[in-house]
C-alpha positions as semicolon CSV with decimal commas, in nm:
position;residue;x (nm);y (nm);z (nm)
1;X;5,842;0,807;-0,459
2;X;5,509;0,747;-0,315
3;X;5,288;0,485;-0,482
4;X;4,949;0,707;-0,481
5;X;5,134;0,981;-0,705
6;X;5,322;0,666;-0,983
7;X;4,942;0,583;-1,075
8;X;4,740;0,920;-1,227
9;X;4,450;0,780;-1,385
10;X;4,324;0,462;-1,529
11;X;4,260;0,545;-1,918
12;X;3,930;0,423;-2,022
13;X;3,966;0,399;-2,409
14;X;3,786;0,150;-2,676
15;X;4,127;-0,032;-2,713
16;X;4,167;-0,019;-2,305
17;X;3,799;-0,214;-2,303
18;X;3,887;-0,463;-2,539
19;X;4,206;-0,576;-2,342
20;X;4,062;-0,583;-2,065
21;X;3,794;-0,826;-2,127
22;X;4,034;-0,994;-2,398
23;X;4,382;-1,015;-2,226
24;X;4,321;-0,938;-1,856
25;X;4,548;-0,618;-1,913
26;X;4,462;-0,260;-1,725
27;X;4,581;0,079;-1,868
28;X;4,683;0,376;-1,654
29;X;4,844;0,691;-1,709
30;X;5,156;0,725;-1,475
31;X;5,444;0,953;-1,364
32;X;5,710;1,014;-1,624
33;X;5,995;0,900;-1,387
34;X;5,829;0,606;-1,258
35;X;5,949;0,255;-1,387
36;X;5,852;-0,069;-1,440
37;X;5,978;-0,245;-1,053
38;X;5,734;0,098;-0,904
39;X;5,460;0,042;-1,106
40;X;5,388;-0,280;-1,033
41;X;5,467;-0,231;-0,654
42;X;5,171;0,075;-0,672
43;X;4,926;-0,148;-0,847
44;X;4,971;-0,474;-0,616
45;X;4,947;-0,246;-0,314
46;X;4,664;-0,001;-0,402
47;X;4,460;-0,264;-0,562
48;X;4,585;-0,575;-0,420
49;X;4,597;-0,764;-0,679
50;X;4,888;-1,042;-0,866
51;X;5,072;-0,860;-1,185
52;X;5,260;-1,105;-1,398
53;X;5,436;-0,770;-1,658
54;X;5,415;-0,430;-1,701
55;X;5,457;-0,264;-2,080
56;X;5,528;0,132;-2,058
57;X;5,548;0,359;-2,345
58;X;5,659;0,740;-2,347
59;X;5,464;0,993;-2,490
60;X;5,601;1,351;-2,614
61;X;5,390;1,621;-2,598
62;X;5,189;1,750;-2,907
63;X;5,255;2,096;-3,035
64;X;4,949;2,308;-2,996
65;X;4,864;2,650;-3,137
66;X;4,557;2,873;-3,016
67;X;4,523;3,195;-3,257
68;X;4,872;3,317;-3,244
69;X;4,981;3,151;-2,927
70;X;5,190;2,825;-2,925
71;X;5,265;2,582;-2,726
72;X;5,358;2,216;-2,630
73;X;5,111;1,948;-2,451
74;X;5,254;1,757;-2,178
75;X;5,462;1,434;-2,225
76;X;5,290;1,157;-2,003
77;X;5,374;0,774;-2,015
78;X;5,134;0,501;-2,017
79;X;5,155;0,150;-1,850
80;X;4,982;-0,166;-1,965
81;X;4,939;-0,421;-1,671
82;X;4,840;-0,791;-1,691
83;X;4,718;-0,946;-1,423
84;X;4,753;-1,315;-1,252
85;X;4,456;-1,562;-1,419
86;X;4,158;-1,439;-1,213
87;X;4,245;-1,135;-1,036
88;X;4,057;-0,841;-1,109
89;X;4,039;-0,451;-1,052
90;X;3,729;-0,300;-0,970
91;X;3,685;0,049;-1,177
92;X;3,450;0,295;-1,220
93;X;3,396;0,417;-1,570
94;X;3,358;0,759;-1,620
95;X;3,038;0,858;-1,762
């Protein structure tokens, strides 16, 4: 797998602010299939940085309904990275 497609998207959330500045800890939305070893491969390489653990949790998707259409949302995964004391990625938040 190549490491540009295990990382989709950083999410910038409230709770994803306050770990950052708390904990040191980045979240990003990543492949479904990816796992821990990749992640942390993708994230030292793209942004070259130290990660000391990586915390994943699935996500199924939500059932959705749209007059009388249904359907189901994606299921994504989401990874929580720390990083080494001092090392730090450089995002821009979306406005």
């Amino acid at each position: 797998m190549d490491i540009r497609n295990i990382i989709k998207k950083p999410m910038v959330t409230e709770k994803a602010s306050i770990m950052k500045e708390k904990d040191n800890k980045y979240t990003f939305m990543v492949d479904k299939d990816a796992n821990k070893h990749q992640i942390k491969n993708a994230i030292e390489n793209l942004f070259k940085v130290k990660v000391e653990s990586v915390h994943t949790a699935n996500y199924l998707g939500k059932a959705k309904r749209m007059g009388a259409h249904s359907g189901y949302r994606s299921d994504w995964k989401k990874a929580i990275v720390k990083l080494g004391k001092g090392q730090e990625i450089q995002m821009v938040d979306e406005a």
